Amino acid sequence: MSNTPMAASPLTRAVLEIDEYASGLGWDQPARLFALVDTARLRAQEPGLAAQLGLEDGQETSGLTPIEQDEIGTGKALDEFLATIAWPDAVAGCALTVERLMLPPSAEAQVPQDLDEAALTKWVARHPERQEVRMTVAVLRDGSRDSALRLREKDSPTEVLTGKDLVPGLAEALAATFEE
């Protein structure tokens, strides 16, 4: 968490830690899913795993530890995949990092109306104003949420935008993984 502000909430710190991790892997990566677990609880209940993750005693005791899950299959749409997830009680929250192409609001009027999803994806990919963005979104069981956005053209830790409502649809989909 070298670039993570210590004054930030545990959820914000977890989002920025995941963003930093994803940044280290480079661009053009698949979506990655993380369980968020209470660090103190992890140390107490799973000391071997905590040691394996480098969470020695004496470090911060209040916080969230992201644990990357198995790779997300590419054969299923992301929303369909998320609908299949259920988390055990030990998981306090979850996070997802995913790359997408984005258009500025000014381009919305240019979008042809008769395109199916595949054709729309191709149209956006060819648009001169498109931006590549990495979104990291996290939610907790209690409804808290946070996110980080990083543009490929401004790929720097000082250029990461954070906020709880940056990607509301994805946050809702992640929150639904905790519904019974």
Protein backbone atom coordinates (compact mmCIF):
# COMPACT_ATOMS: atom_id res chain seq x y z
CA MET A 1 0.00 0.00 0.00
CA SER A 2 2.84 2.38 -0.75
CA ASN A 3 0.69 5.03 -2.45
CA THR A 4 -2.37 4.60 -0.25
CA PRO A 5 -3.21 7.47 2.11
CA MET A 6 -3.38 6.19 5.68
CA ALA A 7 -6.12 8.69 6.56
CA ALA A 8 -8.49 7.09 4.07
CA SER A 9 -11.19 4.67 5.19
CA PRO A 10 -10.30 0.94 5.20
CA LEU A 11 -12.49 0.46 2.12
CA THR A 12 -10.79 3.28 0.21
CA ARG A 13 -7.38 1.90 1.18
CA ALA A 14 -8.42 -1.56 -0.10
CA VAL A 15 -9.65 -0.08 -3.41
CA LEU A 16 -6.40 1.82 -3.89
CA GLU A 17 -4.32 -1.22 -2.95
CA ILE A 18 -6.16 -3.29 -5.58
CA ASP A 19 -5.75 -0.49 -8.14
CA GLU A 20 -2.02 -0.37 -7.42
CA TYR A 21 -1.77 -4.17 -7.74
CA ALA A 22 -3.65 -4.14 -11.06
CA SER A 23 -1.49 -1.28 -12.29
CA GLY A 24 1.61 -3.37 -11.62
CA LEU A 25 0.24 -6.08 -13.91
CA GLY A 26 -0.10 -3.64 -16.82
CA TRP A 27 -3.00 -3.03 -19.15
CA ASP A 28 -5.07 -5.43 -21.27
CA GLN A 29 -5.72 -7.70 -18.31
CA PRO A 30 -8.83 -9.77 -17.58
CA ALA A 31 -11.29 -8.75 -14.90
CA ARG A 32 -10.18 -9.72 -11.38
CA LEU A 33 -12.41 -10.47 -8.40
CA PHE A 34 -11.34 -10.05 -4.77
CA ALA A 35 -12.84 -11.06 -1.46
CA LEU A 36 -12.35 -8.41 1.22
CA VAL A 37 -11.76 -9.82 4.68
CA ASP A 38 -11.29 -8.10 8.02
CA THR A 39 -7.53 -8.13 8.60
CA ALA A 40 -7.72 -8.61 12.39
CA ARG A 41 -10.21 -11.48 11.98
CA LEU A 42 -7.99 -13.07 9.33
CA ARG A 43 -4.97 -12.93 11.65
CA ALA A 44 -6.95 -14.47 14.51
CA GLN A 45 -8.77 -17.19 12.57
CA GLU A 46 -6.25 -18.03 9.83
CA PRO A 47 -2.76 -17.21 11.14
CA GLY A 48 -1.07 -19.39 8.51
CA LEU A 49 -2.82 -17.61 5.65
CA ALA A 50 -2.17 -14.24 7.28
CA ALA A 51 1.54 -15.04 7.49
CA GLN A 52 1.52 -16.22 3.87
CA LEU A 53 -0.02 -12.87 2.87
CA GLY A 54 2.63 -10.96 4.84
CA LEU A 55 0.23 -9.73 7.52
CA GLU A 56 2.59 -10.02 10.48
CA ASP A 57 1.59 -8.90 13.95
CA GLY A 58 2.34 -5.27 14.68
CA GLN A 59 1.08 -4.02 11.35
CA GLU A 60 -2.23 -2.23 10.99
CA THR A 61 -4.96 -4.22 12.75
CA SER A 62 -8.02 -2.39 11.48
CA GLY A 63 -8.50 -2.74 7.80
CA LEU A 64 -9.46 -4.97 4.95
CA THR A 65 -7.28 -7.49 3.18
CA PRO A 66 -8.06 -8.15 -0.49
CA ILE A 67 -7.74 -11.81 -1.50
CA GLU A 68 -7.80 -12.45 -5.24
CA GLN A 69 -10.23 -15.14 -6.32
CA ASP A 70 -9.99 -17.61 -9.17
CA GLU A 71 -9.87 -16.12 -12.64
CA ILE A 72 -13.16 -14.96 -14.10
CA GLY A 73 -14.09 -17.03 -17.12
CA THR A 74 -14.35 -15.14 -20.40
CA GLY A 75 -17.22 -17.26 -21.71
CA LYS A 76 -19.86 -15.52 -19.60
CA ALA A 77 -20.95 -11.89 -19.44
CA LEU A 78 -19.71 -10.14 -16.28
CA ASP A 79 -23.22 -9.48 -14.93
CA GLU A 80 -24.15 -13.15 -15.47
CA PHE A 81 -20.98 -14.27 -13.70
CA LEU A 82 -21.61 -11.97 -10.72
CA ALA A 83 -25.15 -13.34 -10.41
CA THR A 84 -23.65 -16.78 -9.65
CA ILE A 85 -21.55 -15.64 -6.68
CA ALA A 86 -22.37 -16.14 -3.01
CA TRP A 87 -19.89 -15.25 -0.28
CA PRO A 88 -19.31 -17.01 3.06
CA ASP A 89 -19.91 -15.04 6.26
CA ALA A 90 -16.17 -14.48 6.79
CA VAL A 91 -16.08 -12.22 3.71
CA ALA A 92 -16.79 -8.61 4.68
CA GLY A 93 -16.98 -7.32 1.12
CA CYS A 94 -15.78 -7.82 -2.42
CA ALA A 95 -14.08 -5.87 -5.16
CA LEU A 96 -13.70 -6.13 -8.89
CA THR A 97 -11.22 -4.54 -11.23
CA VAL A 98 -12.10 -4.42 -14.91
CA GLU A 99 -10.95 -2.51 -17.98
CA ARG A 100 -13.41 -0.91 -20.37
CA LEU A 101 -13.61 1.60 -23.19
CA MET A 102 -15.45 4.78 -22.30
CA LEU A 103 -16.76 7.69 -24.32
CA PRO A 104 -17.18 11.25 -23.07
CA PRO A 105 -20.77 12.47 -22.58
CA SER A 106 -20.38 14.64 -25.69
CA ALA A 107 -20.20 11.48 -27.84
CA GLU A 108 -23.56 10.10 -26.67
CA ALA A 109 -25.50 11.99 -29.36
CA GLN A 110 -23.32 10.35 -32.04
CA VAL A 111 -24.18 6.76 -31.07
CA PRO A 112 -26.19 5.05 -33.85
CA GLN A 113 -29.53 3.83 -32.53
CA ASP A 114 -29.83 0.55 -34.42
CA LEU A 115 -26.69 -1.25 -33.16
CA ASP A 116 -26.73 -4.52 -31.26
CA GLU A 117 -24.27 -5.00 -28.40
CA ALA A 118 -21.47 -6.43 -30.56
CA ALA A 119 -21.79 -3.67 -33.17
CA LEU A 120 -21.91 -1.00 -30.46
CA THR A 121 -18.71 -2.40 -28.91
CA LYS A 122 -16.97 -2.17 -32.30
CA TRP A 123 -18.29 1.35 -32.87
CA VAL A 124 -16.98 2.52 -29.47
CA ALA A 125 -13.60 0.85 -30.11
CA ARG A 126 -13.21 2.85 -33.33
CA HIS A 127 -14.42 6.18 -31.91
CA PRO A 128 -11.63 8.81 -31.87
CA GLU A 129 -12.64 10.12 -28.42
CA ARG A 130 -12.65 6.74 -26.66
CA GLN A 131 -10.73 6.36 -23.41
CA GLU A 132 -9.42 3.15 -21.90
CA VAL A 133 -10.22 3.03 -18.21
CA ARG A 134 -9.54 0.59 -15.39
CA MET A 135 -12.31 0.58 -12.81
CA THR A 136 -11.88 -0.89 -9.36
CA VAL A 137 -15.13 -1.09 -7.43
CA ALA A 138 -15.62 -2.44 -3.90
CA VAL A 139 -18.65 -2.95 -1.67
CA LEU A 140 -19.12 -4.13 1.90
CA ARG A 141 -21.99 -6.14 3.35
CA ASP A 142 -23.19 -3.02 5.19
CA GLY A 143 -23.73 -1.21 1.87
CA SER A 144 -20.56 0.89 1.94
CA ARG A 145 -18.92 1.30 -1.43
CA ASP A 146 -15.94 2.94 -3.04
CA SER A 147 -14.24 2.94 -6.40
CA ALA A 148 -11.14 4.06 -8.26
CA LEU A 149 -10.81 4.99 -11.92
CA ARG A 150 -7.52 5.11 -13.80
CA LEU A 151 -7.27 6.29 -17.42
CA ARG A 152 -4.69 4.55 -19.56
CA GLU A 153 -3.49 7.86 -20.95
CA LYS A 154 -2.94 9.19 -17.40
CA ASP A 155 -1.54 6.00 -15.89
CA SER A 156 -0.11 7.40 -12.67
CA PRO A 157 -0.98 6.85 -8.98
CA THR A 158 -1.49 10.61 -8.64
CA GLU A 159 -4.12 10.58 -11.42
CA VAL A 160 -6.44 7.97 -9.89
CA LEU A 161 -9.95 9.29 -9.26
CA THR A 162 -11.79 7.87 -6.23
CA GLY A 163 -15.38 8.13 -5.05
CA LYS A 164 -18.26 6.01 -3.89
CA ASP A 165 -20.58 6.70 -6.84
CA LEU A 166 -18.23 6.58 -9.84
CA VAL A 167 -19.51 3.24 -11.18
CA PRO A 168 -22.95 2.77 -9.59
CA GLY A 169 -24.14 -0.08 -11.83
CA LEU A 170 -21.11 -2.22 -11.07
CA ALA A 171 -21.36 -1.40 -7.37
CA GLU A 172 -25.01 -2.55 -7.39
CA ALA A 173 -24.05 -5.80 -9.14
CA LEU A 174 -21.34 -6.46 -6.55
CA ALA A 175 -23.70 -5.62 -3.67
CA ALA A 176 -26.20 -8.14 -5.06
CA THR A 177 -23.63 -10.90 -4.46
CA PHE A 178 -24.33 -10.47 -0.72
CA GLU A 179 -28.11 -10.68 -0.98
CA GLU A 180 -29.70 -13.85 0.33
